[in-house]
PDB file of C-alpha atoms in Angstrom:
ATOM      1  CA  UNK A 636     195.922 236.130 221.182  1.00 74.00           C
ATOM      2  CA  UNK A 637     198.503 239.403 221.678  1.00 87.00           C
ATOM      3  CA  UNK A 638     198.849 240.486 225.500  1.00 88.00           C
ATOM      4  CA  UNK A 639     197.415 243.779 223.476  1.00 87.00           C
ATOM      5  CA  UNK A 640     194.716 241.991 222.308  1.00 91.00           C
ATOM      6  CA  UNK A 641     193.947 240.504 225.401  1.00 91.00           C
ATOM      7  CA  UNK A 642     193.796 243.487 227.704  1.00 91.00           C
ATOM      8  CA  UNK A 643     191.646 245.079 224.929  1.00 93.00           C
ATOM      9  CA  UNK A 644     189.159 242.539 225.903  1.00 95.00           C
ATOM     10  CA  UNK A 645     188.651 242.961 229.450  1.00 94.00           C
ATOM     11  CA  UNK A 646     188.594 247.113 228.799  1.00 95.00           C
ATOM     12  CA  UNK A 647     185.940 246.673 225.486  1.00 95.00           C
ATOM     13  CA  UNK A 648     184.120 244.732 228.408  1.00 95.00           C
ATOM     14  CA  UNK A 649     184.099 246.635 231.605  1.00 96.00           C
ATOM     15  CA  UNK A 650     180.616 246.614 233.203  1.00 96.00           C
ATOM     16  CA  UNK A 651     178.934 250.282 233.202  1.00 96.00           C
ATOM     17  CA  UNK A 652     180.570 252.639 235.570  1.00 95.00           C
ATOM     18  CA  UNK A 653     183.546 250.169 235.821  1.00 96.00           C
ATOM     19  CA  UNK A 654     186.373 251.163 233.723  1.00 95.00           C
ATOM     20  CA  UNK A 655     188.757 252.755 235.907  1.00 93.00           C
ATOM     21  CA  UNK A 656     188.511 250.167 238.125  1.00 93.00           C
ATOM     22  CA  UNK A 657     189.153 247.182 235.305  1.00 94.00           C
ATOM     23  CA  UNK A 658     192.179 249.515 234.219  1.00 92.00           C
ATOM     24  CA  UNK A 659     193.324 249.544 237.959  1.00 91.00           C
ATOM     25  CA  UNK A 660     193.313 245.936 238.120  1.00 92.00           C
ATOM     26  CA  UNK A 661     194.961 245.024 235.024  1.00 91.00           C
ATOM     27  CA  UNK A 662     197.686 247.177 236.277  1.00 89.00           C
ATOM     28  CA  UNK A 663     197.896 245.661 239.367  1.00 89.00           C
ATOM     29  CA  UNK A 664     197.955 242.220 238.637  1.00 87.00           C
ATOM     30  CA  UNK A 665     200.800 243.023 235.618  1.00 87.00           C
ATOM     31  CA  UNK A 666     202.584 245.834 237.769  1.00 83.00           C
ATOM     32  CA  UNK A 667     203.213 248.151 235.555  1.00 79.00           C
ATOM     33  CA  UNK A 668     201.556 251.986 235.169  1.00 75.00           C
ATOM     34  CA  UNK A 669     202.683 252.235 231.723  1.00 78.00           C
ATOM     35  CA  UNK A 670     200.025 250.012 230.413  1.00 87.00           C
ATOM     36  CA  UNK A 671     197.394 252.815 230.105  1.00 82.00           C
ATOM     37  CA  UNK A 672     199.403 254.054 227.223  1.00 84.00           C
ATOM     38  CA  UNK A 673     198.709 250.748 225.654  1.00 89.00           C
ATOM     39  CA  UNK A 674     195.414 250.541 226.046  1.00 92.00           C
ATOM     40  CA  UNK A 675     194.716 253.810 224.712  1.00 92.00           C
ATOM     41  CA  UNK A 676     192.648 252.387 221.671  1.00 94.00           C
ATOM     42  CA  UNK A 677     190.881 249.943 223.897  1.00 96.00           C
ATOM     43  CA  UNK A 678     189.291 253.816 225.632  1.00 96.00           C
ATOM     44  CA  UNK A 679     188.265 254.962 222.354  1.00 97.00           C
ATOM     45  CA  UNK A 680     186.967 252.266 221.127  1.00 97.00           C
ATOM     46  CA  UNK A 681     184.624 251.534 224.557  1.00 97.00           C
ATOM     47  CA  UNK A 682     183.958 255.551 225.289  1.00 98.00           C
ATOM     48  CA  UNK A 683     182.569 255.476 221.703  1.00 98.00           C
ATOM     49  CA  UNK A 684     180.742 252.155 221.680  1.00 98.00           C
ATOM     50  CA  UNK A 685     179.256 252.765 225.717  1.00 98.00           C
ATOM     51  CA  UNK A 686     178.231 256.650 224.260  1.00 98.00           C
ATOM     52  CA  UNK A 687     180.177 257.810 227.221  1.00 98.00           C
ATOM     53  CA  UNK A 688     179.028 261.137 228.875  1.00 97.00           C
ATOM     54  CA  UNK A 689     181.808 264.092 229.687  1.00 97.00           C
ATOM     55  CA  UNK A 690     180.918 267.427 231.442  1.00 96.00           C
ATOM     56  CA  UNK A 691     182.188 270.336 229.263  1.00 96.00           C
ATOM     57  CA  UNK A 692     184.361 272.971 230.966  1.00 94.00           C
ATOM     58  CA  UNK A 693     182.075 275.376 232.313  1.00 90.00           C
ATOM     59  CA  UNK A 694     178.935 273.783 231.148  1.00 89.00           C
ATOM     60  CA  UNK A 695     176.038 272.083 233.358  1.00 89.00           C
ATOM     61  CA  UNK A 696     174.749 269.464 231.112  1.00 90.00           C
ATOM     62  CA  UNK A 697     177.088 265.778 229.890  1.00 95.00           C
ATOM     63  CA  UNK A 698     177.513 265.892 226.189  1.00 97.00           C
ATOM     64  CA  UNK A 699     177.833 261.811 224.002  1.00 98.00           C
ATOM     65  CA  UNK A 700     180.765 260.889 223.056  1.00 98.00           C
ATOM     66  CA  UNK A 701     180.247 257.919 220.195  1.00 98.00           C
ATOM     67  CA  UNK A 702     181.553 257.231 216.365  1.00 98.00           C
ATOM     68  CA  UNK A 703     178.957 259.786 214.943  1.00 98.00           C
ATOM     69  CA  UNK A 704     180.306 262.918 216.494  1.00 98.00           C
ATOM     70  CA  UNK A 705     184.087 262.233 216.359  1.00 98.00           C
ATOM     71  CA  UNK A 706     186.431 264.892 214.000  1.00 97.00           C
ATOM     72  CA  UNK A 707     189.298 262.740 214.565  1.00 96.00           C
ATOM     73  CA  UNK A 708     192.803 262.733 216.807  1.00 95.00           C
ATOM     74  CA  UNK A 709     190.343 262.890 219.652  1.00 96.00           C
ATOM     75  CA  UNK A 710     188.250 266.002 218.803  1.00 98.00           C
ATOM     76  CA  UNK A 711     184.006 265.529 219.037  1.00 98.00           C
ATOM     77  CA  UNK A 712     181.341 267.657 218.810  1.00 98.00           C
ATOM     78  CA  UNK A 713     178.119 268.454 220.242  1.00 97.00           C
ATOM     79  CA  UNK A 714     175.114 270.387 218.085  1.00 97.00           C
ATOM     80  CA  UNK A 715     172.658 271.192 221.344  1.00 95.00           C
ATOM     81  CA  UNK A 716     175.909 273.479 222.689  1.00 94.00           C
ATOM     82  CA  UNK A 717     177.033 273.904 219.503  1.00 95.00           C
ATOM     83  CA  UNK A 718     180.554 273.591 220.544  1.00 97.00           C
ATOM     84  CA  UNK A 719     183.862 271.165 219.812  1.00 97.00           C
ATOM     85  CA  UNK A 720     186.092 269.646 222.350  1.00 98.00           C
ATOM     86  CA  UNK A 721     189.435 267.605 222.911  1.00 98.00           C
ATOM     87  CA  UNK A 722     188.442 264.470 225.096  1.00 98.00           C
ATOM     88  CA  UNK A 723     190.960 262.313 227.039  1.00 96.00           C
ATOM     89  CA  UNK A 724     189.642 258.547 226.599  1.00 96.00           C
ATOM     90  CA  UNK A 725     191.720 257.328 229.512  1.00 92.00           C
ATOM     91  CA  UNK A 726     191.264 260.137 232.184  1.00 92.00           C
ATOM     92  CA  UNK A 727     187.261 261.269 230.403  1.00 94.00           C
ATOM     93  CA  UNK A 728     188.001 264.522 230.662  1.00 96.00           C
ATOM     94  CA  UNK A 729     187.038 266.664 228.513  1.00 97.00           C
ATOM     95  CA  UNK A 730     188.986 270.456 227.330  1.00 97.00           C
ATOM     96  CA  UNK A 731     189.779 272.690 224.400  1.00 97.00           C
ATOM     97  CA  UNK A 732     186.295 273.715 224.050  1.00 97.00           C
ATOM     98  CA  UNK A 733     185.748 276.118 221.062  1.00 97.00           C
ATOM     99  CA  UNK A 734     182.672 277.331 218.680  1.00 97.00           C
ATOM    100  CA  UNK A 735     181.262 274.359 216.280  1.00 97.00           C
ATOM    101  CA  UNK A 736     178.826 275.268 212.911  1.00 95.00           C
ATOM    102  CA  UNK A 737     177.049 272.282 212.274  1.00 96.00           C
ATOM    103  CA  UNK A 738     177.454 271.315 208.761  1.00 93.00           C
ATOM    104  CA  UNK A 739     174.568 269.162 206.939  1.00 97.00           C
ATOM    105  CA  UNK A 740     171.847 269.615 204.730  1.00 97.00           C
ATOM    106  CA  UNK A 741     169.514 267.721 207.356  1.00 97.00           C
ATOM    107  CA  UNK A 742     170.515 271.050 209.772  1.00 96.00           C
ATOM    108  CA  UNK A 743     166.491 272.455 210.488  1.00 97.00           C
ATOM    109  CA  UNK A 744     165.352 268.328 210.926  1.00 98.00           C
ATOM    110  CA  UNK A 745     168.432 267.909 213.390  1.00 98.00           C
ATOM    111  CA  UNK A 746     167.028 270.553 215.378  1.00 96.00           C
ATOM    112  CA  UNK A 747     163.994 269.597 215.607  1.00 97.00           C
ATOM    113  CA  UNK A 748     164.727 266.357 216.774  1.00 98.00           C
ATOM    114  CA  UNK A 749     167.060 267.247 219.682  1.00 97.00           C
ATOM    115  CA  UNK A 750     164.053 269.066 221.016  1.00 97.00           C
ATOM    116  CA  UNK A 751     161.829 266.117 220.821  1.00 97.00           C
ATOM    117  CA  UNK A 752     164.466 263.399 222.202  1.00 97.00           C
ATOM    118  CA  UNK A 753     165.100 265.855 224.616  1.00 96.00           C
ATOM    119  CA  UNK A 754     161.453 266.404 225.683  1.00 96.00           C
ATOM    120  CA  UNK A 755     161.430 262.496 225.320  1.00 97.00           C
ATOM    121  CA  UNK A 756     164.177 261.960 227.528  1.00 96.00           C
ATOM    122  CA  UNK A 757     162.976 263.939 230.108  1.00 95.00           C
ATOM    123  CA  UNK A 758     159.734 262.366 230.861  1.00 95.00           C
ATOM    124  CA  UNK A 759     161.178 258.767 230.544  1.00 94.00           C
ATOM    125  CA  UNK A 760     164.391 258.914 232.501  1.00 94.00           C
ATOM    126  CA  UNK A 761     165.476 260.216 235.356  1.00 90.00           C
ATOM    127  CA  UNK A 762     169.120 261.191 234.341  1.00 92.00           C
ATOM    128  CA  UNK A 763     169.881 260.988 230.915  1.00 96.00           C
ATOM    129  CA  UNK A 764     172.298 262.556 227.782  1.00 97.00           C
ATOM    130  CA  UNK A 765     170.957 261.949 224.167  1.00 98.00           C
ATOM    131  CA  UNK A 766     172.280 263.706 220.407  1.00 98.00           C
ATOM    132  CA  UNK A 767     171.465 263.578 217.017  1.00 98.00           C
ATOM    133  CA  UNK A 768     174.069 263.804 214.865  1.00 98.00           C
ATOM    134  CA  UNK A 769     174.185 263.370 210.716  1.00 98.00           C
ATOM    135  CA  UNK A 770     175.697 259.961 209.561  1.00 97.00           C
ATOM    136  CA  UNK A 771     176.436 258.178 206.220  1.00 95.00           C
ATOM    137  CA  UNK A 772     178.099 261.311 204.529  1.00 95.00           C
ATOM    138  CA  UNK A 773     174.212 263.072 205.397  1.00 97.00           C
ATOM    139  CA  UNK A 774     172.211 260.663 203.908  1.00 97.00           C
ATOM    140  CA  UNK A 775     170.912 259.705 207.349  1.00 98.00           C
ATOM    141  CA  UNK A 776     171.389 260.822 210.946  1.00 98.00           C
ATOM    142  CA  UNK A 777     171.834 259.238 214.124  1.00 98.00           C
ATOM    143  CA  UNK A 778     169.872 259.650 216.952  1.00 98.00           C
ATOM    144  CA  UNK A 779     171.781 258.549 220.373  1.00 98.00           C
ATOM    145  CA  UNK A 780     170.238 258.337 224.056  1.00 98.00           C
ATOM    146  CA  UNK A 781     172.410 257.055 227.170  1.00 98.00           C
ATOM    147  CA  UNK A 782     170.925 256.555 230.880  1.00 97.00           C
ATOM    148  CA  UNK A 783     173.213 255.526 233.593  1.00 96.00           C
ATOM    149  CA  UNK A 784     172.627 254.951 237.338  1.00 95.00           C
ATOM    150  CA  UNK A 785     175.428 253.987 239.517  1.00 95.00           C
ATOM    151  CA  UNK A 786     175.309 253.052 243.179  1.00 94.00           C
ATOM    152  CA  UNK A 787     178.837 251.287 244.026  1.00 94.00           C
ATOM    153  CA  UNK A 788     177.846 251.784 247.269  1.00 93.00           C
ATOM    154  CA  UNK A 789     175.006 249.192 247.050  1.00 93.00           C
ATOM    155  CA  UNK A 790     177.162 246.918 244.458  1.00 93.00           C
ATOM    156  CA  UNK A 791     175.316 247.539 240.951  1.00 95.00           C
ATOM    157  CA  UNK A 792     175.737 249.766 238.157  1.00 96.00           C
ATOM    158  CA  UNK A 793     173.089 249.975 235.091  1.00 96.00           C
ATOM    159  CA  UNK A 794     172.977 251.556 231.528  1.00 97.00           C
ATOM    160  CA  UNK A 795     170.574 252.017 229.085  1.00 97.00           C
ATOM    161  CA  UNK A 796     171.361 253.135 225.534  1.00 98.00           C
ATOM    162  CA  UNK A 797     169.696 253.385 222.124  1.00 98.00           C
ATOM    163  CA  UNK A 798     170.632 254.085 218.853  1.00 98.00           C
ATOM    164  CA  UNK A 799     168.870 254.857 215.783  1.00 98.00           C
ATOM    165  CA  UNK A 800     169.754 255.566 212.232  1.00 98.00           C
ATOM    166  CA  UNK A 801     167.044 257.800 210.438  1.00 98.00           C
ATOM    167  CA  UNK A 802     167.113 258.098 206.710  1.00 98.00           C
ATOM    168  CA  UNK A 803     164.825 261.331 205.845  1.00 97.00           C
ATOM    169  CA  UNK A 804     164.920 260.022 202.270  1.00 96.00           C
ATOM    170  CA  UNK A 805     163.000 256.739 202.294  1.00 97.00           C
ATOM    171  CA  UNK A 806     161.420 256.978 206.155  1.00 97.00           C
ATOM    172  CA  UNK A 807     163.073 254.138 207.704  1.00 98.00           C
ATOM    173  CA  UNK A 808     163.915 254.256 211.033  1.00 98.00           C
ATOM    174  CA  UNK A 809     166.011 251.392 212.347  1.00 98.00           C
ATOM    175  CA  UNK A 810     168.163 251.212 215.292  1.00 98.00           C
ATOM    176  CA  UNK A 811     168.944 249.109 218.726  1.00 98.00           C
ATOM    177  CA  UNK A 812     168.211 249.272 222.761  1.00 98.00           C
ATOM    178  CA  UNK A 813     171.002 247.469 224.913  1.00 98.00           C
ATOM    179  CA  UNK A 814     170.445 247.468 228.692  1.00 96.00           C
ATOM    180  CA  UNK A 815     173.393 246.428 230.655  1.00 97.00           C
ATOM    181  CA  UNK A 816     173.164 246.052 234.728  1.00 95.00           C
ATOM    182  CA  UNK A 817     176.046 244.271 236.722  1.00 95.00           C
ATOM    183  CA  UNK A 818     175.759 243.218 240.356  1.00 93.00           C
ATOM    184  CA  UNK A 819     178.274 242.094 242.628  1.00 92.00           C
ATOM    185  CA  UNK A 820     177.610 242.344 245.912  1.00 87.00           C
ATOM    186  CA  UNK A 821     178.428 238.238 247.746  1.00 80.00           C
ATOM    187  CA  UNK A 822     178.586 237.492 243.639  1.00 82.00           C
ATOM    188  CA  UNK A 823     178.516 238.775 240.200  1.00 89.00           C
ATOM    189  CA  UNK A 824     175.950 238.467 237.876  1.00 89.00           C
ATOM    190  CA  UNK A 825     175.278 240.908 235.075  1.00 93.00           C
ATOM    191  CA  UNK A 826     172.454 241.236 232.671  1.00 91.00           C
ATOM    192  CA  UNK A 827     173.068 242.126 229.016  1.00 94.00           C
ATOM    193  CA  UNK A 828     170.312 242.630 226.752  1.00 95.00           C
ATOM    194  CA  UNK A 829     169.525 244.185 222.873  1.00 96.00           C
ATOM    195  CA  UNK A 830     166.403 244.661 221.189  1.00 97.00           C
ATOM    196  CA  UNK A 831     166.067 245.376 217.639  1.00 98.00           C
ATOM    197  CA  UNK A 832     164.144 248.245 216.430  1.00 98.00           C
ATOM    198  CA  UNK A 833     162.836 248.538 212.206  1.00 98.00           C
ATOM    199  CA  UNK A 834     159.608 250.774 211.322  1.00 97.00           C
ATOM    200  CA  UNK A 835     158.680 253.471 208.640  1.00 97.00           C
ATOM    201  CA  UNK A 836     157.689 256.662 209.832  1.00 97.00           C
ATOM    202  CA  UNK A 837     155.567 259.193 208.105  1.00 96.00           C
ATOM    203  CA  UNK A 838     158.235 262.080 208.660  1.00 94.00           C
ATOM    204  CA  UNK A 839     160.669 263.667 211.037  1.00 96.00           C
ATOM    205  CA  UNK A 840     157.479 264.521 213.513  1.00 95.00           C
ATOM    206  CA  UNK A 841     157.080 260.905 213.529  1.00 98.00           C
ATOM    207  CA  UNK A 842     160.230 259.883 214.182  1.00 98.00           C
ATOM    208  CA  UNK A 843     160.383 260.176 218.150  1.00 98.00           C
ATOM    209  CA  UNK A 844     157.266 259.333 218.590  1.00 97.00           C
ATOM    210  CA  UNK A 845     157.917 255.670 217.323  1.00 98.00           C
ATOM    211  CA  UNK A 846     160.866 255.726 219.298  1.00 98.00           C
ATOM    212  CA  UNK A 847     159.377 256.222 222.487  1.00 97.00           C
ATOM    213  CA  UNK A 848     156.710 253.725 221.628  1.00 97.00           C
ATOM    214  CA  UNK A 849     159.316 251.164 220.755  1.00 97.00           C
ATOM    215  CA  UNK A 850     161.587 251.642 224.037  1.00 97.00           C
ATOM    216  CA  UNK A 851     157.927 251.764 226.097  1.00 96.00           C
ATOM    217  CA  UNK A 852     157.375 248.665 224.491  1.00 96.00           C
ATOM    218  CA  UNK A 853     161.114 246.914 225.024  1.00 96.00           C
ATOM    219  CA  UNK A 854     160.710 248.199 229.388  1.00 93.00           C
ATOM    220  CA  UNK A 855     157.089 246.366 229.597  1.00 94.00           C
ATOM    221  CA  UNK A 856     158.333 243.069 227.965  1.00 92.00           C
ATOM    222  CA  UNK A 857     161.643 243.442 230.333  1.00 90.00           C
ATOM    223  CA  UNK A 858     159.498 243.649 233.281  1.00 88.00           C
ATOM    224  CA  UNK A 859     156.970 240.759 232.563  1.00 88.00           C
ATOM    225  CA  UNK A 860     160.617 238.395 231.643  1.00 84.00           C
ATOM    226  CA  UNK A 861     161.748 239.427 235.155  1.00 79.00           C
ATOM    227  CA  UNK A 862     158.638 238.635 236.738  1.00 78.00           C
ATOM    228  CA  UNK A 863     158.223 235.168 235.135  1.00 74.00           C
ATOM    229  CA  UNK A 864     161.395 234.233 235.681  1.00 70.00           C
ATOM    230  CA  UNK A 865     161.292 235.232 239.523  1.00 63.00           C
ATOM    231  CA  UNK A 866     157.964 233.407 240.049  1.00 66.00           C
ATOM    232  CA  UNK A 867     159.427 230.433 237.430  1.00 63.00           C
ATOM    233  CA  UNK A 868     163.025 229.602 237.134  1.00 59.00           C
ATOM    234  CA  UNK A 869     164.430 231.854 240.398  1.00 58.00           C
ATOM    235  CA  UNK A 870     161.895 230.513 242.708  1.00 62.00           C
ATOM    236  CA  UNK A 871     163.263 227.354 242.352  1.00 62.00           C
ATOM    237  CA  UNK A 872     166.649 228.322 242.954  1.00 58.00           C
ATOM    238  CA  UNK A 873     165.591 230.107 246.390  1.00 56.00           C
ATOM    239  CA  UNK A 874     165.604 228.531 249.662  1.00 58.00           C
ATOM    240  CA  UNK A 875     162.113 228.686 251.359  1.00 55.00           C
ATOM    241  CA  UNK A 876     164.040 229.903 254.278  1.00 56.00           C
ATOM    242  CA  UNK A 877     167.643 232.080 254.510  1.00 59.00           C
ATOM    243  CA  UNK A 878     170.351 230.604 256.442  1.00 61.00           C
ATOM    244  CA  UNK A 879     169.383 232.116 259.507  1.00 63.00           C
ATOM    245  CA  UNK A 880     166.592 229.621 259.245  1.00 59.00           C
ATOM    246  CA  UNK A 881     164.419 232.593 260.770  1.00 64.00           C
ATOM    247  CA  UNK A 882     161.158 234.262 258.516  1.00 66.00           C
ATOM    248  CA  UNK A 883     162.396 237.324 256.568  1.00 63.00           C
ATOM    249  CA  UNK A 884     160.645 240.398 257.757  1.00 67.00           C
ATOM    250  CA  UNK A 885     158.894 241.538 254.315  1.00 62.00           C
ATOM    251  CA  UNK A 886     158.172 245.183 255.931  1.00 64.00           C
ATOM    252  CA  UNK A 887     161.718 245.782 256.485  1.00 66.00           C
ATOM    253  CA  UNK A 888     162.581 243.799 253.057  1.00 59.00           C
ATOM    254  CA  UNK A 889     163.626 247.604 251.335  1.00 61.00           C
ATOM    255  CA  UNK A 890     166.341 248.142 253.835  1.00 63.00           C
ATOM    256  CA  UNK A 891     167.947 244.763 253.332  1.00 59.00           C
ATOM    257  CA  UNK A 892     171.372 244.148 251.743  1.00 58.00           C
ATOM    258  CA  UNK A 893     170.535 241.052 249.490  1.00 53.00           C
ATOM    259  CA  UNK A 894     173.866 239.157 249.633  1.00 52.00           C
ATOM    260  CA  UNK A 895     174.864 240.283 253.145  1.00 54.00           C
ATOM    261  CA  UNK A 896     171.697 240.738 255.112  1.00 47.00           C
ATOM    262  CA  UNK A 897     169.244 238.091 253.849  1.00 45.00           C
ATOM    263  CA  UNK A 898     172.280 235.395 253.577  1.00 51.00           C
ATOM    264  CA  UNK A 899     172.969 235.471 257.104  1.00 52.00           C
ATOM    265  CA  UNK A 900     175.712 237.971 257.282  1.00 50.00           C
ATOM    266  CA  UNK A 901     178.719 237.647 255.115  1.00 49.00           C
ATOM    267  CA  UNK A 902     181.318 234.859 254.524  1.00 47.00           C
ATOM    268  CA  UNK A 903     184.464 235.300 256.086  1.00 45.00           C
TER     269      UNK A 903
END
């Protein structure tokens, strides 16, 4: 494997929230600035990929950047502002902001279904960005929703996206949902999961509808894995007692610092 190739890898696989930090590193432990520059495809390819959110100039809510709204040499679009932009994959800035027509034959459906996901969006998560955007030379179109929460403060960072490719023609509606958490406080363990996602709709009313039944779905069979495995396979991994050998106080258990507090106070 190229040195290219290989600091591709650990950018294409920075944890949510992470990538400045994973480019910071890398050019620490090589000691040299310059290798942004050569990473530069690595940003594309991982802004596009993670739909990574920008802030327009001016504007109040984060716009998608991903494959399906791209107009090349680093130029994307957005149909809810109706609006272009340059964006700068290393720094995720975003400038150059002028006037977009959207152009597609699907242009009244696309509409409509920005409203729904938005309406969708907004009862489901607390802080989200989503887009629909035509695909597939308009033959289908691509409907894209992104959720992160942060807290580097408390040592985790969490994503949700979905993706969905809707073909007006035929009804089909088939797409993915990838959840990806990381946390590394006193350790580093990070969740990655996809689920799958194939129906037929009856129409483009239908179309969000199933989509919010499907991700509803995907969150309640998330929460019953977590809650086997923590009364199953984690259980058994637990001490009956932390180090302290002293009970944990479970009214205070909310203001506890897993790795730090419950451990016994961290390892020198």
């Amino acid at each position: 494997m190229s040195r290219t190739a290989a600091l591709s890898s650990f950018v294409e696989s920075a944890p949510p929230g992470e990538l400045a930090e994973v480019t910071k590193a890398i050019k620490s432990i090589l000691g040299e600035a310059s290798v942004q520059s050569e990473l530069t495809p690595s940003f594309q390819k991982y802004n596009e990929e993670q739909f990574t959110t920008t802030k327009l100039p001016g504007g109040v809510t984060e716009v998608i950047i991903s494959p399906y709204n791209s107009l090349g040499a680093g130029r994307y679009y957005d149909v809810e502002t109706q609006s272009s932009f340059d964006f700068d994959h290393a720094t995720g800035k975003s400038n150059a902001v002028q006037s977009h027509v959207l152009e597609s034959s699907h242009k009244e459906i696309i509409k409509s279904l920005v409203k729904s996901l938005g309406t969708h969006t907004a009862e489901h998560y607390p802080k989200s960005s989503y887009a629909v955007f035509p695909a597939s030379s308009d033959s289908q179109l691509a409907l894209l929703t992104v959720a992160n929460k942060y807290s580097p403060s408390n040592y985790w960072n969490g994503r949700w996206r979905s993706s969905y490719m809707y073909n007006p023609s035929t009804g089909s509606l088939t797409g993915s949902i990838e959840v990806d958490v990381h946390y590394y406080e006193d350790g580093n363990v990070r969740l990655l999961t996809k689920k799958d996602v194939s129906v037929t709709v009856n129409g483009p009313v239908d179309v969000v509808r199933s989509i919010a039944q499907a991700e509803k779905k995907y969150q309640e069979d998330l929460n019953k894995a977590f809650a086997s495995l923590s009364e199953g396979a984690f259980k058994s991994l637990r001490r009956q007692l932390p180090i302290t050998r002293q009970k944990i106080e479970w009214e205070k258990i909310s203001g506890y610092r897993l790795g730090q507090d419950i451990g016994g106070g961290r390892r020198q």
